[in-house]
């Protein structure tokens, strides 16, 4: 079981996105990228980077020129998985099954979609079967 994912704020997420796209990067490279898409000051961006290091969402290497290069410790995939789960829990609580059933009834699904859903359900059934043994 991997350790709890750190809570990442929306602003911090913007920093993570830059480093998910390409890493490692120096603080200045991250700042340059975010200055073009946000109106944040370099100092703000540095604060966000430091916070993410404290939360263990980022780590860094030091190169010969003593520049810190940052890289993510949390993968985008992992983050999305956990966020999706907590979002569904928050919104639907225990009512996830009715939501899913409703979605499947209403949604226009292609045969490709149906086959993929079948495959996922079969895998789940397999897993449960193995656990029950």
mmCIF file of N, CA and C in Angstrom:
data_model
loop_
_atom_site.group_PDB
_atom_site.id
_atom_site.type_symbol
_atom_site.label_atom_id
_atom_site.label_comp_id
_atom_site.label_asym_id
_atom_site.label_seq_id
_atom_site.Cartn_x
_atom_site.Cartn_y
_atom_site.Cartn_z
ATOM 1 N N UNK A 1 0.855 -1.199 0.000
ATOM 2 C CA UNK A 1 0.000 0.000 0.000
ATOM 3 C C UNK A 1 0.888 1.245 0.000
ATOM 4 N N UNK A 2 0.683 2.113 -0.961
ATOM 5 C CA UNK A 2 1.532 3.312 -0.956
ATOM 6 C C UNK A 2 1.039 4.295 0.099
ATOM 7 N N UNK A 3 1.961 5.149 0.536
ATOM 8 C CA UNK A 3 1.558 6.064 1.611
ATOM 9 C C UNK A 3 0.534 7.070 1.095
ATOM 10 N N UNK A 4 -0.172 7.663 2.029
ATOM 11 C CA UNK A 4 -1.196 8.656 1.709
ATOM 12 C C UNK A 4 -0.645 9.708 0.746
ATOM 13 N N UNK A 5 -1.435 10.080 -0.221
ATOM 14 C CA UNK A 5 -1.015 11.163 -1.099
ATOM 15 C C UNK A 5 -1.147 12.472 -0.341
ATOM 16 N N UNK A 6 -0.174 13.363 -0.523
ATOM 17 C CA UNK A 6 -0.312 14.661 0.132
ATOM 18 C C UNK A 6 -1.494 15.439 -0.453
ATOM 19 N N UNK A 7 -2.121 16.270 0.356
ATOM 20 C CA UNK A 7 -3.196 17.147 -0.144
ATOM 21 C C UNK A 7 -2.522 18.233 -0.980
ATOM 22 N N UNK A 8 -2.956 18.355 -2.208
ATOM 23 C CA UNK A 8 -2.352 19.325 -3.118
ATOM 24 C C UNK A 8 -3.406 20.375 -3.475
ATOM 25 N N UNK A 9 -3.086 21.643 -3.200
ATOM 26 C CA UNK A 9 -4.049 22.720 -3.494
ATOM 27 C C UNK A 9 -4.107 22.961 -5.003
ATOM 28 N N UNK A 10 -5.105 23.721 -5.452
ATOM 29 C CA UNK A 10 -5.241 24.017 -6.882
ATOM 30 C C UNK A 10 -4.008 24.725 -7.428
ATOM 31 N N UNK A 11 -3.484 25.671 -6.651
ATOM 32 C CA UNK A 11 -2.297 26.415 -7.091
ATOM 33 C C UNK A 11 -1.095 25.469 -7.183
ATOM 34 N N UNK A 12 -0.952 24.623 -6.166
ATOM 35 C CA UNK A 12 0.160 23.672 -6.167
ATOM 36 C C UNK A 12 0.037 22.700 -7.337
ATOM 37 N N UNK A 13 -1.196 22.384 -7.687
ATOM 38 C CA UNK A 13 -1.439 21.470 -8.793
ATOM 39 C C UNK A 13 -0.877 22.028 -10.099
ATOM 40 N N UNK A 14 -0.957 23.343 -10.275
ATOM 41 C CA UNK A 14 -0.410 23.970 -11.480
ATOM 42 C C UNK A 14 1.097 23.722 -11.578
ATOM 43 N N UNK A 15 1.774 23.792 -10.428
ATOM 44 C CA UNK A 15 3.214 23.520 -10.385
ATOM 45 C C UNK A 15 3.461 22.048 -10.737
ATOM 46 N N UNK A 16 2.646 21.165 -10.158
ATOM 47 C CA UNK A 16 2.795 19.733 -10.427
ATOM 48 C C UNK A 16 2.625 19.450 -11.926
ATOM 49 N N UNK A 17 1.640 20.097 -12.550
ATOM 50 C CA UNK A 17 1.374 19.870 -13.977
ATOM 51 C C UNK A 17 2.602 20.203 -14.819
ATOM 52 N N UNK A 18 3.272 21.307 -14.464
ATOM 53 C CA UNK A 18 4.479 21.713 -15.200
ATOM 54 C C UNK A 18 5.541 20.620 -15.083
ATOM 55 N N UNK A 19 5.683 20.065 -13.882
ATOM 56 C CA UNK A 19 6.722 19.055 -13.667
ATOM 57 C C UNK A 19 6.297 17.670 -14.167
ATOM 58 N N UNK A 20 4.993 17.426 -14.233
ATOM 59 C CA UNK A 20 4.535 16.170 -14.834
ATOM 60 C C UNK A 20 4.827 16.180 -16.330
ATOM 61 N N UNK A 21 4.696 17.344 -16.934
ATOM 62 C CA UNK A 21 4.930 17.456 -18.377
ATOM 63 C C UNK A 21 6.407 17.230 -18.697
ATOM 64 N N UNK A 22 7.289 17.719 -17.832
ATOM 65 C CA UNK A 22 8.726 17.566 -18.075
ATOM 66 C C UNK A 22 9.461 17.737 -16.756
ATOM 67 N N UNK A 23 10.290 16.758 -16.427
ATOM 68 C CA UNK A 23 11.092 16.916 -15.217
ATOM 69 C C UNK A 23 12.389 16.129 -15.368
ATOM 70 N N UNK A 24 13.451 16.468 -14.609
ATOM 71 C CA UNK A 24 13.450 17.558 -13.632
ATOM 72 C C UNK A 24 13.557 18.932 -14.303
ATOM 73 N N UNK A 25 13.107 19.953 -13.566
ATOM 74 C CA UNK A 25 13.253 21.334 -14.020
ATOM 75 C C UNK A 25 13.694 22.178 -12.835
ATOM 76 N N UNK A 26 14.419 23.259 -13.138
ATOM 77 C CA UNK A 26 14.813 24.182 -12.073
ATOM 78 C C UNK A 26 13.624 25.061 -11.704
ATOM 79 N N UNK A 27 13.709 25.701 -10.549
ATOM 80 C CA UNK A 27 12.649 26.624 -10.118
ATOM 81 C C UNK A 27 12.435 27.690 -11.187
ATOM 82 N N UNK A 28 13.538 28.196 -11.753
ATOM 83 C CA UNK A 28 13.407 29.250 -12.774
ATOM 84 C C UNK A 28 12.647 28.777 -14.008
ATOM 85 N N UNK A 29 12.860 27.530 -14.390
ATOM 86 C CA UNK A 29 12.136 26.996 -15.555
ATOM 87 C C UNK A 29 10.646 26.885 -15.238
ATOM 88 N N UNK A 30 10.341 26.447 -14.027
ATOM 89 C CA UNK A 30 8.944 26.330 -13.601
ATOM 90 C C UNK A 30 8.312 27.727 -13.551
ATOM 91 N N UNK A 31 9.058 28.672 -12.996
ATOM 92 C CA UNK A 31 8.580 30.060 -12.890
ATOM 93 C C UNK A 31 8.284 30.629 -14.276
ATOM 94 N N UNK A 32 9.220 30.417 -15.197
ATOM 95 C CA UNK A 32 9.068 30.926 -16.562
ATOM 96 C C UNK A 32 7.784 30.385 -17.188
ATOM 97 N N UNK A 33 7.575 29.087 -17.021
ATOM 98 C CA UNK A 33 6.405 28.432 -17.606
ATOM 99 C C UNK A 33 5.121 29.007 -16.988
ATOM 100 N N UNK A 34 5.093 29.130 -15.660
ATOM 101 C CA UNK A 34 3.873 29.578 -14.988
ATOM 102 C C UNK A 34 3.618 31.069 -15.159
ATOM 103 N N UNK A 35 4.690 31.840 -15.329
ATOM 104 C CA UNK A 35 4.488 33.283 -15.556
ATOM 105 C C UNK A 35 3.776 33.524 -16.875
ATOM 106 N N UNK A 36 3.936 32.586 -17.813
ATOM 107 C CA UNK A 36 3.282 32.772 -19.105
ATOM 108 C C UNK A 36 1.802 32.377 -19.055
ATOM 109 N N UNK A 37 1.420 31.586 -18.038
ATOM 110 C CA UNK A 37 0.025 31.128 -17.983
ATOM 111 C C UNK A 37 -0.747 31.677 -16.784
ATOM 112 N N UNK A 38 -0.041 32.286 -15.821
ATOM 113 C CA UNK A 38 -0.715 32.824 -14.637
ATOM 114 C C UNK A 38 -0.204 34.246 -14.404
ATOM 115 N N UNK A 39 -0.782 34.939 -13.423
ATOM 116 C CA UNK A 39 -0.229 36.261 -13.101
ATOM 117 C C UNK A 39 0.534 36.201 -11.777
ATOM 118 N N UNK A 40 1.086 35.022 -11.472
ATOM 119 C CA UNK A 40 1.797 34.854 -10.213
ATOM 120 C C UNK A 40 3.196 35.446 -10.257
ATOM 121 N N UNK A 41 3.611 35.952 -9.106
ATOM 122 C CA UNK A 41 4.974 36.473 -8.954
ATOM 123 C C UNK A 41 5.918 35.286 -8.727
ATOM 124 N N UNK A 42 7.188 35.425 -9.158
ATOM 125 C CA UNK A 42 8.172 34.366 -8.926
ATOM 126 C C UNK A 42 8.212 33.905 -7.468
ATOM 127 N N UNK A 43 8.074 34.874 -6.544
ATOM 128 C CA UNK A 43 8.138 34.536 -5.123
ATOM 129 C C UNK A 43 6.999 33.565 -4.744
ATOM 130 N N UNK A 44 5.822 33.821 -5.289
ATOM 131 C CA UNK A 44 4.664 32.955 -5.046
ATOM 132 C C UNK A 44 4.954 31.539 -5.533
ATOM 133 N N UNK A 45 5.512 31.451 -6.732
ATOM 134 C CA UNK A 45 5.786 30.148 -7.345
ATOM 135 C C UNK A 45 6.842 29.397 -6.531
ATOM 136 N N UNK A 46 7.866 30.121 -6.073
ATOM 137 C CA UNK A 46 8.889 29.484 -5.224
ATOM 138 C C UNK A 46 8.274 28.939 -3.934
ATOM 139 N N UNK A 47 7.366 29.712 -3.357
ATOM 140 C CA UNK A 47 6.667 29.274 -2.139
ATOM 141 C C UNK A 47 5.897 27.982 -2.408
ATOM 142 N N UNK A 48 5.202 27.925 -3.549
ATOM 143 C CA UNK A 48 4.438 26.726 -3.907
ATOM 144 C C UNK A 48 5.370 25.523 -4.064
ATOM 145 N N UNK A 49 6.506 25.744 -4.723
ATOM 146 C CA UNK A 49 7.482 24.654 -4.907
ATOM 147 C C UNK A 49 7.959 24.155 -3.544
ATOM 148 N N UNK A 50 8.307 25.095 -2.652
ATOM 149 C CA UNK A 50 8.807 24.700 -1.326
ATOM 150 C C UNK A 50 7.755 23.934 -0.538
ATOM 151 N N UNK A 51 6.512 24.375 -0.655
ATOM 152 C CA UNK A 51 5.421 23.686 0.038
ATOM 153 C C UNK A 51 5.275 22.254 -0.456
ATOM 154 N N UNK A 52 5.405 22.087 -1.762
ATOM 155 C CA UNK A 52 5.281 20.747 -2.344
ATOM 156 C C UNK A 52 6.438 19.842 -1.920
ATOM 157 N N UNK A 53 7.614 20.443 -1.726
ATOM 158 C CA UNK A 53 8.761 19.670 -1.233
ATOM 159 C C UNK A 53 8.487 19.237 0.208
ATOM 160 N N UNK A 54 7.964 20.170 1.023
ATOM 161 C CA UNK A 54 7.631 19.846 2.421
ATOM 162 C C UNK A 54 6.585 18.741 2.503
ATOM 163 N N UNK A 55 5.633 18.783 1.572
ATOM 164 C CA UNK A 55 4.560 17.775 1.566
ATOM 165 C C UNK A 55 5.014 16.457 0.952
ATOM 166 N N UNK A 56 6.263 16.437 0.477
ATOM 167 C CA UNK A 56 6.804 15.253 -0.192
ATOM 168 C C UNK A 56 6.051 14.903 -1.471
ATOM 169 N N UNK A 57 5.588 15.930 -2.168
ATOM 170 C CA UNK A 57 4.999 15.716 -3.486
ATOM 171 C C UNK A 57 6.091 15.931 -4.542
ATOM 172 N N UNK A 58 7.077 16.748 -4.180
ATOM 173 C CA UNK A 58 8.236 16.987 -5.044
ATOM 174 C C UNK A 58 9.502 16.658 -4.279
ATOM 175 N N UNK A 59 10.536 16.350 -5.052
ATOM 176 C CA UNK A 59 11.863 16.260 -4.452
ATOM 177 C C UNK A 59 12.810 16.984 -5.404
ATOM 178 N N UNK A 60 14.081 17.042 -5.049
ATOM 179 C CA UNK A 60 15.005 17.746 -5.935
ATOM 180 C C UNK A 60 16.374 17.091 -5.922
ATOM 181 N N UNK A 61 17.096 17.371 -7.014
ATOM 182 C CA UNK A 61 18.496 16.978 -7.141
ATOM 183 C C UNK A 61 19.274 18.276 -7.182
ATOM 184 N N UNK A 62 20.520 18.220 -6.739
ATOM 185 C CA UNK A 62 21.347 19.411 -6.850
ATOM 186 C C UNK A 62 22.406 19.139 -7.897
ATOM 187 N N UNK A 63 22.490 19.998 -8.903
ATOM 188 C CA UNK A 63 23.519 19.752 -9.918
ATOM 189 C C UNK A 63 24.826 20.432 -9.508
ATOM 190 N N UNK A 64 25.847 20.281 -10.345
ATOM 191 C CA UNK A 64 27.176 20.796 -9.992
ATOM 192 C C UNK A 64 27.168 22.306 -9.753
ATOM 193 N N UNK A 65 26.323 23.016 -10.487
ATOM 194 C CA UNK A 65 26.258 24.470 -10.316
ATOM 195 C C UNK A 65 25.399 24.866 -9.133
ATOM 196 N N UNK A 66 25.091 23.907 -8.253
ATOM 197 C CA UNK A 66 24.267 24.135 -7.060
ATOM 198 C C UNK A 66 22.848 24.563 -7.376
ATOM 199 N N UNK A 67 22.410 24.266 -8.599
ATOM 200 C CA UNK A 67 21.016 24.562 -8.929
ATOM 201 C C UNK A 67 20.175 23.380 -8.481
ATOM 202 N N UNK A 68 19.026 23.686 -7.909
ATOM 203 C CA UNK A 68 18.115 22.612 -7.539
ATOM 204 C C UNK A 68 17.243 22.280 -8.745
ATOM 205 N N UNK A 69 17.126 21.012 -9.044
ATOM 206 C CA UNK A 69 16.214 20.578 -10.092
ATOM 207 C C UNK A 69 15.129 19.738 -9.451
ATOM 208 N N UNK A 70 13.887 20.130 -9.700
ATOM 209 C CA UNK A 70 12.748 19.498 -9.020
ATOM 210 C C UNK A 70 12.114 18.435 -9.887
ATOM 211 N N UNK A 71 11.612 17.403 -9.240
ATOM 212 C CA UNK A 71 10.884 16.356 -9.950
ATOM 213 C C UNK A 71 9.772 15.826 -9.030
ATOM 214 N N UNK A 72 8.673 15.325 -9.629
ATOM 215 C CA UNK A 72 7.523 14.872 -8.833
ATOM 216 C C UNK A 72 7.778 13.526 -8.160
ATOM 217 N N UNK A 73 7.300 13.381 -6.935
ATOM 218 C CA UNK A 73 7.319 12.087 -6.250
ATOM 219 C C UNK A 73 5.962 11.408 -6.400
ATOM 220 N N UNK A 74 4.977 12.203 -6.834
ATOM 221 C CA UNK A 74 3.618 11.692 -7.010
ATOM 222 C C UNK A 74 3.359 11.646 -8.513
ATOM 223 N N UNK A 75 2.941 10.489 -9.033
ATOM 224 C CA UNK A 75 2.672 10.431 -10.469
ATOM 225 C C UNK A 75 1.292 11.024 -10.748
ATOM 226 N N UNK A 76 1.151 11.540 -11.953
ATOM 227 C CA UNK A 76 -0.127 12.147 -12.344
ATOM 228 C C UNK A 76 -1.245 11.108 -12.277
ATOM 229 N N UNK A 77 -0.922 9.905 -12.705
ATOM 230 C CA UNK A 77 -1.898 8.820 -12.732
ATOM 231 C C UNK A 77 -2.398 8.512 -11.321
ATOM 232 N N UNK A 78 -1.446 8.406 -10.417
ATOM 233 C CA UNK A 78 -1.757 8.126 -9.027
ATOM 234 C C UNK A 78 -2.615 9.224 -8.421
ATOM 235 N N UNK A 79 -2.227 10.463 -8.698
ATOM 236 C CA UNK A 79 -2.951 11.616 -8.183
ATOM 237 C C UNK A 79 -4.394 11.600 -8.684
ATOM 238 N N UNK A 80 -4.554 11.361 -9.982
ATOM 239 C CA UNK A 80 -5.891 11.355 -10.575
ATOM 240 C C UNK A 80 -6.763 10.246 -9.995
ATOM 241 N N UNK A 81 -6.151 9.072 -9.801
ATOM 242 C CA UNK A 81 -6.876 7.943 -9.217
ATOM 243 C C UNK A 81 -7.453 8.314 -7.863
ATOM 244 N N UNK A 82 -6.587 8.841 -7.007
ATOM 245 C CA UNK A 82 -6.982 9.170 -5.640
ATOM 246 C C UNK A 82 -8.000 10.301 -5.633
ATOM 247 N N UNK A 83 -7.751 11.328 -6.473
ATOM 248 C CA UNK A 83 -8.673 12.462 -6.532
ATOM 249 C C UNK A 83 -10.049 12.023 -7.021
ATOM 250 N N UNK A 84 -10.084 11.175 -8.034
ATOM 251 C CA UNK A 84 -11.356 10.712 -8.584
ATOM 252 C C UNK A 84 -12.136 9.969 -7.515
ATOM 253 N N UNK A 85 -11.434 9.098 -6.796
ATOM 254 C CA UNK A 85 -12.079 8.339 -5.729
ATOM 255 C C UNK A 85 -12.655 9.269 -4.673
ATOM 256 N N UNK A 86 -11.865 10.230 -4.233
ATOM 257 C CA UNK A 86 -12.344 11.088 -3.149
ATOM 258 C C UNK A 86 -13.458 12.003 -3.644
ATOM 259 N N UNK A 87 -13.379 12.395 -4.911
ATOM 260 C CA UNK A 87 -14.440 13.221 -5.496
ATOM 261 C C UNK A 87 -15.753 12.433 -5.505
ATOM 262 N N UNK A 88 -15.696 11.187 -5.975
ATOM 263 C CA UNK A 88 -16.902 10.363 -6.021
ATOM 264 C C UNK A 88 -17.449 10.125 -4.624
ATOM 265 N N UNK A 89 -16.554 9.867 -3.674
ATOM 266 C CA UNK A 89 -16.985 9.665 -2.285
ATOM 267 C C UNK A 89 -17.681 10.903 -1.758
ATOM 268 N N UNK A 90 -17.051 12.061 -1.999
ATOM 269 C CA UNK A 90 -17.619 13.316 -1.488
ATOM 270 C C UNK A 90 -18.994 13.567 -2.075
ATOM 271 N N UNK A 91 -19.123 13.352 -3.392
ATOM 272 C CA UNK A 91 -20.376 13.682 -4.046
ATOM 273 C C UNK A 91 -21.460 12.661 -3.796
ATOM 274 N N UNK A 92 -21.086 11.403 -3.856
ATOM 275 C CA UNK A 92 -22.115 10.374 -3.867
ATOM 276 C C UNK A 92 -22.139 9.514 -2.620
ATOM 277 N N UNK A 93 -21.114 9.627 -1.798
ATOM 278 C CA UNK A 93 -21.058 8.804 -0.605
ATOM 279 C C UNK A 93 -21.325 7.356 -0.951
ATOM 280 N N UNK A 94 -22.299 6.768 -0.277
ATOM 281 C CA UNK A 94 -22.582 5.346 -0.479
ATOM 282 C C UNK A 94 -23.416 5.129 -1.740
ATOM 283 N N UNK A 95 -23.873 6.225 -2.337
ATOM 284 C CA UNK A 95 -24.810 6.098 -3.455
ATOM 285 C C UNK A 95 -24.089 5.923 -4.789
ATOM 286 N N UNK A 96 -22.899 5.291 -4.746
ATOM 287 C CA UNK A 96 -22.138 5.159 -5.976
ATOM 288 C C UNK A 96 -22.767 4.152 -6.944
ATOM 289 N N UNK A 97 -23.284 3.061 -6.391
ATOM 290 C CA UNK A 97 -23.859 2.016 -7.248
ATOM 291 C C UNK A 97 -25.045 2.537 -8.069
ATOM 292 N N UNK A 98 -26.022 3.197 -7.416
ATOM 293 C CA UNK A 98 -27.129 3.754 -8.219
ATOM 294 C C UNK A 98 -26.630 4.712 -9.296
ATOM 295 N N UNK A 99 -25.610 5.482 -8.968
ATOM 296 C CA UNK A 99 -25.055 6.424 -9.945
ATOM 297 C C UNK A 99 -24.531 5.657 -11.156
ATOM 298 N N UNK A 100 -23.784 4.580 -10.870
ATOM 299 C CA UNK A 100 -23.179 3.788 -11.932
ATOM 300 C C UNK A 100 -24.257 3.133 -12.797
ATOM 301 N N UNK A 101 -25.246 2.555 -12.133
ATOM 302 C CA UNK A 101 -26.342 1.892 -12.848
ATOM 303 C C UNK A 101 -27.052 2.919 -13.735
ATOM 304 N N UNK A 102 -27.325 4.079 -13.180
ATOM 305 C CA UNK A 102 -27.994 5.138 -13.912
ATOM 306 C C UNK A 102 -27.172 5.565 -15.127
ATOM 307 N N UNK A 103 -25.880 5.732 -14.920
ATOM 308 C CA UNK A 103 -24.967 6.130 -15.990
ATOM 309 C C UNK A 103 -25.014 5.103 -17.131
ATOM 310 N N UNK A 104 -24.961 3.822 -16.763
ATOM 311 C CA UNK A 104 -24.937 2.771 -17.779
ATOM 312 C C UNK A 104 -26.251 2.703 -18.551
ATOM 313 N N UNK A 105 -27.367 3.003 -17.877
ATOM 314 C CA UNK A 105 -28.667 2.989 -18.558
ATOM 315 C C UNK A 105 -28.773 4.155 -19.534
ATOM 316 N N UNK A 106 -28.297 5.328 -19.102
ATOM 317 C CA UNK A 106 -28.493 6.549 -19.886
ATOM 318 C C UNK A 106 -27.471 6.696 -21.004
ATOM 319 N N UNK A 107 -26.262 6.214 -20.754
ATOM 320 C CA UNK A 107 -25.140 6.487 -21.647
ATOM 321 C C UNK A 107 -25.272 5.692 -22.955
ATOM 322 N N UNK A 108 -24.997 6.353 -24.064
ATOM 323 C CA UNK A 108 -24.918 5.636 -25.344
ATOM 324 C C UNK A 108 -23.533 4.995 -25.404
ATOM 325 N N UNK A 109 -23.481 3.681 -25.262
ATOM 326 C CA UNK A 109 -22.182 3.007 -25.239
ATOM 327 C C UNK A 109 -21.915 2.287 -26.562
ATOM 328 N N UNK A 110 -20.705 2.448 -27.078
ATOM 329 C CA UNK A 110 -20.318 1.709 -28.288
ATOM 330 C C UNK A 110 -19.995 0.275 -27.893
ATOM 331 N N UNK A 111 -19.920 -0.632 -28.866
ATOM 332 C CA UNK A 111 -19.576 -2.026 -28.539
ATOM 333 C C UNK A 111 -18.183 -2.063 -27.923
ATOM 334 N N UNK A 112 -17.338 -1.156 -28.359
ATOM 335 C CA UNK A 112 -15.979 -1.086 -27.804
ATOM 336 C C UNK A 112 -16.045 -0.756 -26.309
ATOM 337 N N UNK A 113 -16.882 0.241 -25.958
ATOM 338 C CA UNK A 113 -17.072 0.616 -24.552
ATOM 339 C C UNK A 113 -17.592 -0.571 -23.756
ATOM 340 N N UNK A 114 -18.578 -1.238 -24.318
ATOM 341 C CA UNK A 114 -19.215 -2.362 -23.628
ATOM 342 C C UNK A 114 -18.197 -3.469 -23.384
ATOM 343 N N UNK A 115 -17.383 -3.761 -24.401
ATOM 344 C CA UNK A 115 -16.359 -4.791 -24.248
ATOM 345 C C UNK A 115 -15.350 -4.420 -23.174
ATOM 346 N N UNK A 116 -14.973 -3.131 -23.138
ATOM 347 C CA UNK A 116 -14.016 -2.707 -22.123
ATOM 348 C C UNK A 116 -14.615 -2.843 -20.721
ATOM 349 N N UNK A 117 -15.874 -2.426 -20.576
ATOM 350 C CA UNK A 117 -16.554 -2.554 -19.274
ATOM 351 C C UNK A 117 -16.646 -4.027 -18.864
ATOM 352 N N UNK A 118 -16.962 -4.879 -19.834
ATOM 353 C CA UNK A 118 -17.029 -6.322 -19.554
ATOM 354 C C UNK A 118 -15.686 -6.821 -19.059
ATOM 355 N N UNK A 119 -14.629 -6.383 -19.752
ATOM 356 C CA UNK A 119 -13.281 -6.824 -19.400
ATOM 357 C C UNK A 119 -12.951 -6.402 -17.964
ATOM 358 N N UNK A 120 -13.285 -5.156 -17.624
ATOM 359 C CA UNK A 120 -13.016 -4.648 -16.274
ATOM 360 C C UNK A 120 -13.795 -5.457 -15.245
ATOM 361 N N UNK A 121 -15.068 -5.721 -15.536
ATOM 362 C CA UNK A 121 -15.908 -6.491 -14.608
ATOM 363 C C UNK A 121 -15.406 -7.921 -14.460
ATOM 364 N N UNK A 122 -14.967 -8.504 -15.581
ATOM 365 C CA UNK A 122 -14.414 -9.865 -15.517
ATOM 366 C C UNK A 122 -13.169 -9.896 -14.641
ATOM 367 N N UNK A 123 -12.303 -8.901 -14.811
ATOM 368 C CA UNK A 123 -11.093 -8.823 -13.990
ATOM 369 C C UNK A 123 -11.454 -8.718 -12.516
ATOM 370 N N UNK A 124 -12.447 -7.875 -12.223
ATOM 371 C CA UNK A 124 -12.910 -7.708 -10.838
ATOM 372 C C UNK A 124 -13.432 -9.039 -10.286
ATOM 373 N N UNK A 125 -14.221 -9.723 -11.098
ATOM 374 C CA UNK A 125 -14.785 -11.003 -10.681
ATOM 375 C C UNK A 125 -13.664 -11.995 -10.381
ATOM 376 N N UNK A 126 -12.652 -12.020 -11.260
ATOM 377 C CA UNK A 126 -11.476 -12.874 -11.065
ATOM 378 C C UNK A 126 -10.807 -12.576 -9.720
ATOM 379 N N UNK A 127 -10.554 -11.281 -9.490
ATOM 380 C CA UNK A 127 -9.911 -10.839 -8.241
ATOM 381 C C UNK A 127 -10.684 -11.345 -7.029
ATOM 382 N N UNK A 128 -12.002 -11.143 -7.049
ATOM 383 C CA UNK A 128 -12.848 -11.567 -5.930
ATOM 384 C C UNK A 128 -12.801 -13.076 -5.753
ATOM 385 N N UNK A 129 -12.822 -13.769 -6.874
ATOM 386 C CA UNK A 129 -12.776 -15.232 -6.863
ATOM 387 C C UNK A 129 -11.485 -15.700 -6.174
ATOM 388 N N UNK A 130 -10.362 -15.070 -6.545
ATOM 389 C CA UNK A 130 -9.069 -15.425 -5.946
ATOM 390 C C UNK A 130 -9.059 -15.128 -4.449
ATOM 391 N N UNK A 131 -9.643 -13.992 -4.067
ATOM 392 C CA UNK A 131 -9.691 -13.609 -2.645
ATOM 393 C C UNK A 131 -10.521 -14.589 -1.828
ATOM 394 N N UNK A 132 -11.640 -15.044 -2.416
ATOM 395 C CA UNK A 132 -12.573 -15.914 -1.675
ATOM 396 C C UNK A 132 -12.032 -17.317 -1.446
ATOM 397 N N UNK A 133 -11.037 -17.688 -2.260
ATOM 398 C CA UNK A 133 -10.504 -19.064 -2.133
ATOM 399 C C UNK A 133 -9.800 -19.283 -0.813
#
